[in-house]
Amino acid sequence: MTYRIAVVGGDGIGPEVTSVALDVVRAAGVDIDTRDFDLGGARYLRDGEILSDATLDELRGFDAILLGAVGTPEVPPGVIERGLLLKMRFELDLYVNQRPFVTTSGDGGGHDFVVIRENTEGPYVGEGGALRRGTPYEVATQGSVNTRMGVERCIRYAFELAQTRERTHLTLVHKTNVLTFAGDLWQRTFDEVAAEFPHVDTAYNHVDAACIYFVQDPQRYDVIVTDNLFGDILTDLGGAVSGGIGLASSANLNPARTGPSMFEPVHGSAPDIVGTGTANPTAAILSAALMLDFLGESAAGDRIRAACADPVTGSTTHVGDTIAARVAG
Ligand code: IPM
Ligand code: MN
């Protein structure tokens, strides 16, 4: 089987790390037919295209999308993020953002948990507005949208995942003591779905407490489910306590499979190191492994993860070549 992969290298170090990740996929013996899409801040500056509906429709025809990073300092914040990345997440209904965090250490001090971040709602929907901007009477509002359907499908995915893991444990993270409306919807939905999964043990943590546990006791976690913004912030922290953001991978999933899912490293475009050949491609490689899992090639995904378990340092190509050689065995 040959998989059709749309490649959005994007800006900064994005193209450098995606090309290495694709080499590793090929080294794993998986047949891919790739097509590059020139999208991101640089493209926008050149001809104004961010992500047209026609391009989006083309992307729908692929089995998966591999994305490097988007965003460039010359474009104001939000333009590319909202117009490209969030547009893909929303329009392709990539409602689960799955981010695994694994460390191993000889003394048994490693951890292995995965954050399931809701990826199409919350404060990311862009509800709100500004009034009297730039005056002393300025007002800005930014709403958070939480629908029963959106919350429930994300929570159900997290329970289904927890059920397949050894520890079968799921923690809801929110801020129910302050965000009482959204928190009530999340907690009630969580409790109702939990009744369908009697073999999954559950817990609840406020997001501020979860930050302490991420640093001091990450071993307590197996699967975590949380809203879009909490998940964004927590997964940077997850990367920081799991070997650094250079290793953090993510899958933007449409579990209903009504279209392609999208896979990207958690890190950004890192314009400060672009072209130096020093970007760590491991996060992109591990994101490609998540892509293979979702395409039904988890044996190849496992081989790639095994090849990344013993970290490689050095230049982008050195890391890529070393991991590719390990994968090819
Ligand atoms: C991420 C990123 C994005 C997000 C940005 C670039 C819009 O930080 O994937 O975590 O906030 O979701
Ligand atoms: Mn983020």
Coordinates of C-alpha atoms and ligand atoms in Angstrom, one line a residue:
M1 CA 0.0 0.0 0.0
T2 CA 1.3 3.5 -0.9
Y3 CA 0.1 6.3 1.3
R4 CA -0.4 9.7 -0.2
I5 CA 1.1 12.3 2.2
A6 CA 0.7 16.1 1.8
V7 CA 3.8 17.8 3.2
V8 CA 3.5 21.3 4.5
G9 CA 7.1 22.1 5.6
G10 CA 6.1 25.7 6.4
D11 CA 8.5 28.3 7.8
G12 CA 11.8 28.4 9.5
I13 CA 13.1 25.0 10.5
G14 CA 9.8 23.3 9.4
P15 CA 11.0 22.2 5.9
E16 CA 14.4 20.9 7.4
V17 CA 12.7 18.7 9.9
T18 CA 9.9 17.3 7.8
S19 CA 12.3 16.2 5.0
V20 CA 14.3 14.3 7.6
A21 CA 11.2 12.8 9.0
L22 CA 10.1 11.5 5.6
D23 CA 13.5 9.9 5.1
V24 CA 13.0 8.0 8.3
V25 CA 9.5 6.9 7.2
R26 CA 11.0 5.5 4.0
A27 CA 13.8 3.8 5.9
A28 CA 11.1 2.1 7.9
G29 CA 10.0 0.5 4.6
V30 CA 6.6 2.3 4.3
D31 CA 5.7 3.4 0.8
I32 CA 4.8 7.0 0.6
D33 CA 3.9 9.3 -2.3
T34 CA 4.5 12.8 -1.1
R35 CA 3.4 16.2 -2.5
D36 CA 4.8 19.5 -1.1
F37 CA 2.4 22.3 -0.4
D38 CA 4.1 25.7 -0.3
L39 CA 2.2 27.3 2.6
G40 CA 3.2 29.4 5.6
G41 CA 4.4 32.9 6.4
A42 CA 6.9 33.1 3.5
R43 CA 4.2 32.2 1.0
Y44 CA 1.8 34.7 2.5
L45 CA 4.3 37.5 2.2
R46 CA 5.0 36.5 -1.4
D47 CA 1.4 36.3 -2.8
G48 CA -1.1 36.7 0.0
E49 CA -2.2 33.1 0.1
I50 CA -2.6 31.5 3.5
L51 CA -4.9 28.5 2.9
S52 CA -7.5 28.9 0.2
D53 CA -10.6 26.8 0.1
A54 CA -9.3 25.2 -3.1
T55 CA -6.0 24.2 -1.5
L56 CA -7.9 22.9 1.5
D57 CA -10.0 20.8 -0.8
E58 CA -6.9 19.4 -2.4
L59 CA -5.6 18.5 1.1
R60 CA -8.8 16.5 1.7
G61 CA -7.7 14.0 -0.9
F62 CA -4.6 12.9 1.0
D63 CA -4.2 10.0 3.5
A64 CA -2.4 12.3 5.9
I65 CA -0.7 15.7 6.3
L66 CA 2.8 16.1 7.7
L67 CA 3.4 19.7 8.9
G68 CA 6.7 21.2 10.0
A69 CA 6.1 24.6 11.6
V70 CA 4.4 27.8 10.5
G71 CA 4.9 31.4 11.5
T72 CA 7.5 34.1 10.7
P73 CA 8.4 37.2 12.6
E74 CA 7.5 39.4 9.7
V75 CA 3.8 38.5 9.9
P76 CA 1.8 39.8 12.9
P77 CA 0.9 37.1 15.4
G78 CA -2.3 35.2 14.7
V79 CA -2.5 35.7 10.9
I80 CA -0.8 32.4 9.9
E81 CA -1.7 30.6 13.1
R82 CA -5.4 31.3 12.6
G83 CA -5.5 31.3 8.8
L84 CA -3.5 28.1 8.3
L85 CA -3.0 25.9 11.3
L86 CA -6.3 26.5 13.1
K87 CA -8.2 26.6 9.8
M88 CA -6.9 23.1 9.1
R89 CA -7.8 21.9 12.6
F90 CA -11.3 23.3 12.3
E91 CA -12.2 22.6 8.7
L92 CA -10.8 19.1 8.7
D93 CA -12.4 18.5 12.1
L94 CA -9.2 17.4 13.7
Y95 CA -10.9 17.3 17.1
V96 CA -8.3 15.4 19.1
N97 CA -4.8 16.7 19.6
Q98 CA -2.8 13.8 21.0
R99 CA 0.6 14.5 22.5
P100 CA 2.6 11.7 24.1
F101 CA 5.3 12.3 26.7
V102 CA 7.7 9.4 27.4
T103 CA 11.0 9.4 29.3
T104 CA 13.0 6.4 30.3
S105 CA 15.6 6.3 33.0
G106 CA 17.6 3.4 34.4
D107 CA 16.5 4.1 38.0
G108 CA 12.8 3.6 37.2
G109 CA 12.3 7.4 37.2
G110 CA 10.8 7.6 33.7
H111 CA 7.2 8.5 32.9
D112 CA 4.8 7.7 30.1
F113 CA 1.7 9.8 29.7
V114 CA -0.4 11.2 26.9
V115 CA -2.4 14.4 26.8
I116 CA -5.6 14.5 24.8
R117 CA -6.3 18.1 24.0
E118 CA -9.6 19.2 22.6
N119 CA -8.6 20.8 19.3
T120 CA -11.7 22.6 17.8
E121 CA -13.3 24.6 20.5
G122 CA -12.6 26.5 23.7
P123 CA -10.9 30.0 23.5
Y124 CA -9.5 29.0 20.1
V125 CA -12.7 29.6 18.2
G126 CA -12.0 33.3 18.1
E127 CA -15.3 34.5 19.7
G128 CA -15.2 38.0 21.0
G129 CA -14.2 41.4 19.8
A130 CA -12.7 44.7 20.6
L131 CA -14.3 48.1 21.1
R132 CA -12.8 51.6 21.2
R133 CA -9.4 50.1 20.5
G134 CA -6.4 52.3 21.5
T135 CA -8.5 54.6 23.7
P136 CA -8.6 54.6 27.5
Y137 CA -12.1 53.1 27.3
E138 CA -10.9 50.1 25.3
V139 CA -12.7 46.8 25.8
A140 CA -11.7 43.3 24.6
T141 CA -13.6 40.1 25.1
Q142 CA -12.5 36.6 24.2
G143 CA -15.0 33.8 24.7
S144 CA -14.6 30.1 25.2
V145 CA -17.0 27.9 23.3
N146 CA -17.7 24.4 24.7
T147 CA -20.4 22.2 23.1
R148 CA -21.7 19.0 24.6
M149 CA -20.9 17.3 21.3
G150 CA -17.4 18.7 21.1
V151 CA -16.5 17.9 24.7
E152 CA -18.1 14.5 24.6
R153 CA -16.4 13.2 21.5
C154 CA -13.0 14.3 22.9
I155 CA -13.6 12.7 26.3
R156 CA -14.9 9.5 24.7
Y157 CA -11.7 9.3 22.6
A158 CA -9.6 9.7 25.7
F159 CA -11.5 6.9 27.5
E160 CA -11.1 4.6 24.5
L161 CA -7.4 5.3 24.5
A162 CA -7.1 4.8 28.3
Q163 CA -8.9 1.5 27.9
T164 CA -6.1 0.2 25.6
R165 CA -3.2 1.1 27.8
E166 CA -1.7 -0.9 30.6
R167 CA -2.6 1.4 33.5
T168 CA -6.2 2.2 32.2
H169 CA -6.1 5.6 34.0
L170 CA -7.6 8.9 32.9
T171 CA -7.4 12.3 34.5
L172 CA -9.6 15.2 33.6
V173 CA -7.8 18.5 33.9
H174 CA -9.8 21.8 34.0
K175 CA -10.4 24.7 36.3
T176 CA -13.9 23.8 37.5
N177 CA -13.5 26.0 40.6
V178 CA -13.4 29.2 38.6
L179 CA -14.6 28.4 35.0
T180 CA -17.8 27.1 36.5
F181 CA -19.9 27.0 33.3
A182 CA -17.5 25.3 31.0
G183 CA -16.1 23.2 34.0
D184 CA -19.5 21.9 34.8
L185 CA -20.1 20.8 31.2
W186 CA -16.7 19.1 31.1
Q187 CA -17.1 17.4 34.5
R188 CA -20.6 16.1 34.0
T189 CA -19.8 14.9 30.5
F190 CA -16.7 13.2 31.9
D191 CA -18.7 11.5 34.6
E192 CA -21.4 10.3 32.2
V193 CA -18.9 8.8 29.7
A194 CA -17.0 7.2 32.6
A195 CA -20.0 5.1 33.3
E196 CA -19.5 3.4 29.9
F197 CA -15.9 2.5 30.8
P198 CA -16.0 0.7 34.2
H199 CA -12.4 -0.6 33.7
V200 CA -10.9 2.9 33.5
D201 CA -9.9 4.5 36.7
T202 CA -10.5 8.3 36.8
A203 CA -9.2 11.3 38.5
Y204 CA -9.6 15.1 38.4
N205 CA -7.0 17.8 38.8
H206 CA -7.2 21.6 38.5
V207 CA -4.9 22.8 35.8
D208 CA -2.7 24.8 38.2
A209 CA -2.2 21.7 40.4
A210 CA -1.5 19.7 37.3
C211 CA 1.4 22.0 36.5
I212 CA 3.0 21.1 39.8
Y213 CA 2.5 17.4 39.3
F214 CA 3.9 17.6 35.7
V215 CA 7.2 18.8 37.3
Q216 CA 7.2 16.9 40.6
D217 CA 5.3 13.7 40.0
P218 CA 4.6 13.1 36.3
Q219 CA 4.5 9.3 37.0
R220 CA 1.0 9.7 38.4
Y221 CA -0.4 10.3 34.9
D222 CA -1.4 7.9 32.2
V223 CA -3.9 9.6 30.0
I224 CA -5.0 13.2 30.5
V225 CA -8.0 14.9 28.8
T226 CA -8.4 18.7 28.8
D227 CA -9.6 21.7 26.9
N228 CA -7.9 23.4 24.0
L229 CA -6.0 26.2 25.8
F230 CA -5.1 24.2 29.0
G231 CA -3.9 21.5 26.6
D232 CA -1.8 24.0 24.7
I233 CA 0.0 25.3 27.8
L234 CA 0.3 21.9 29.6
T235 CA 1.9 20.2 26.6
D236 CA 4.7 22.8 26.4
L237 CA 5.3 22.0 30.0
G238 CA 5.0 18.3 29.2
G239 CA 7.8 18.7 26.6
A240 CA 10.0 20.7 29.0
V241 CA 9.8 17.8 31.6
S242 CA 10.3 15.1 28.9
G243 CA 13.6 15.8 27.3
G244 CA 12.7 19.2 25.8
I245 CA 10.5 20.6 23.1
G246 CA 12.8 19.1 20.5
L247 CA 11.3 15.7 21.2
A248 CA 7.6 16.6 21.6
S249 CA 5.4 15.2 18.9
S250 CA 1.7 15.6 18.2
A251 CA -1.2 14.2 16.2
N252 CA -4.1 16.3 15.1
L253 CA -6.7 13.6 14.6
N254 CA -10.0 13.2 12.9
P255 CA -10.9 9.9 14.6
A256 CA -14.1 9.7 12.5
R257 CA -11.8 9.5 9.5
T258 CA -14.0 11.8 7.3
G259 CA -10.7 13.3 6.0
P260 CA -6.9 13.3 6.5
S261 CA -5.4 13.8 9.9
M262 CA -2.4 16.1 10.4
F263 CA 0.8 15.4 12.2
E264 CA 3.3 18.1 13.5
P265 CA 6.0 18.6 16.1
V266 CA 4.9 20.8 19.1
H267 CA 7.8 23.2 18.5
G268 CA 7.5 26.3 16.3
S269 CA 9.5 27.6 13.3
A270 CA 12.5 28.7 15.4
P271 CA 13.6 31.5 13.0
D272 CA 16.7 32.1 15.2
I273 CA 18.3 28.8 14.1
V274 CA 17.0 28.4 10.6
G275 CA 19.6 27.3 8.1
T276 CA 22.2 26.5 10.8
G277 CA 21.5 22.8 10.4
T278 CA 21.1 22.4 14.2
A279 CA 17.3 21.9 14.5
N280 CA 16.5 18.7 16.2
P281 CA 14.3 16.6 13.8
T282 CA 13.3 14.1 16.5
A283 CA 10.0 15.7 17.2
A284 CA 9.1 15.7 13.5
I285 CA 10.3 12.1 13.3
L286 CA 8.1 11.0 16.2
S287 CA 5.2 12.9 14.7
A288 CA 5.7 10.9 11.6
A289 CA 5.6 7.8 13.7
L290 CA 2.2 8.9 15.1
M291 CA 1.1 9.3 11.5
L292 CA 2.1 5.7 10.7
D293 CA 0.2 4.5 13.8
F294 CA -3.0 6.2 12.5
L295 CA -2.5 4.9 9.0
G296 CA -2.4 1.4 10.5
E297 CA 1.4 1.0 10.3
S298 CA 2.0 0.9 14.0
A299 CA 4.8 -1.8 13.7
A300 CA 6.8 0.8 11.6
G301 CA 5.8 3.5 14.1
D302 CA 7.1 1.3 17.0
R303 CA 10.4 0.7 15.2
I304 CA 10.8 4.5 14.8
R305 CA 10.0 5.1 18.4
A306 CA 12.5 2.5 19.5
A307 CA 15.1 4.1 17.3
C308 CA 14.5 7.5 19.0
A309 CA 14.5 6.1 22.5
D310 CA 18.3 6.5 22.9
P311 CA 18.5 10.3 22.1
V312 CA 20.9 11.4 19.3
T313 CA 22.5 14.8 19.4
G314 CA 24.3 16.7 16.7
S315 CA 23.3 18.3 13.4
T316 CA 19.8 17.8 11.8
T317 CA 21.2 15.5 9.2
H318 CA 23.3 13.5 11.7
V319 CA 20.4 12.9 13.9
G320 CA 18.2 12.0 10.9
D321 CA 20.8 9.7 9.4
T322 CA 21.5 7.9 12.7
I323 CA 17.8 7.3 13.4
A324 CA 17.2 6.2 9.8
A325 CA 20.0 3.7 10.0
R326 CA 18.7 2.3 13.3
V327 CA 15.2 2.0 11.8
A328 CA 16.5 0.3 8.7
G329 CA 18.3 -2.1 11.0
Ligands
IPM1 C1 0.5 24.4 19.2 C2 0.8 25.8 18.9 C3 -0.4 26.4 18.3 C4 -1.5 26.3 19.3 C5 -0.2 27.8 17.8 C6 1.0 28.0 16.8 C7 -1.4 28.4 17.2 O1 1.3 26.5 20.0 O2 0.2 23.6 18.3 O3 0.6 24.0 20.4 O4 -1.6 27.2 20.1 O5 -2.3 25.4 19.2
MN2 MN 1.4 25.3 21.8

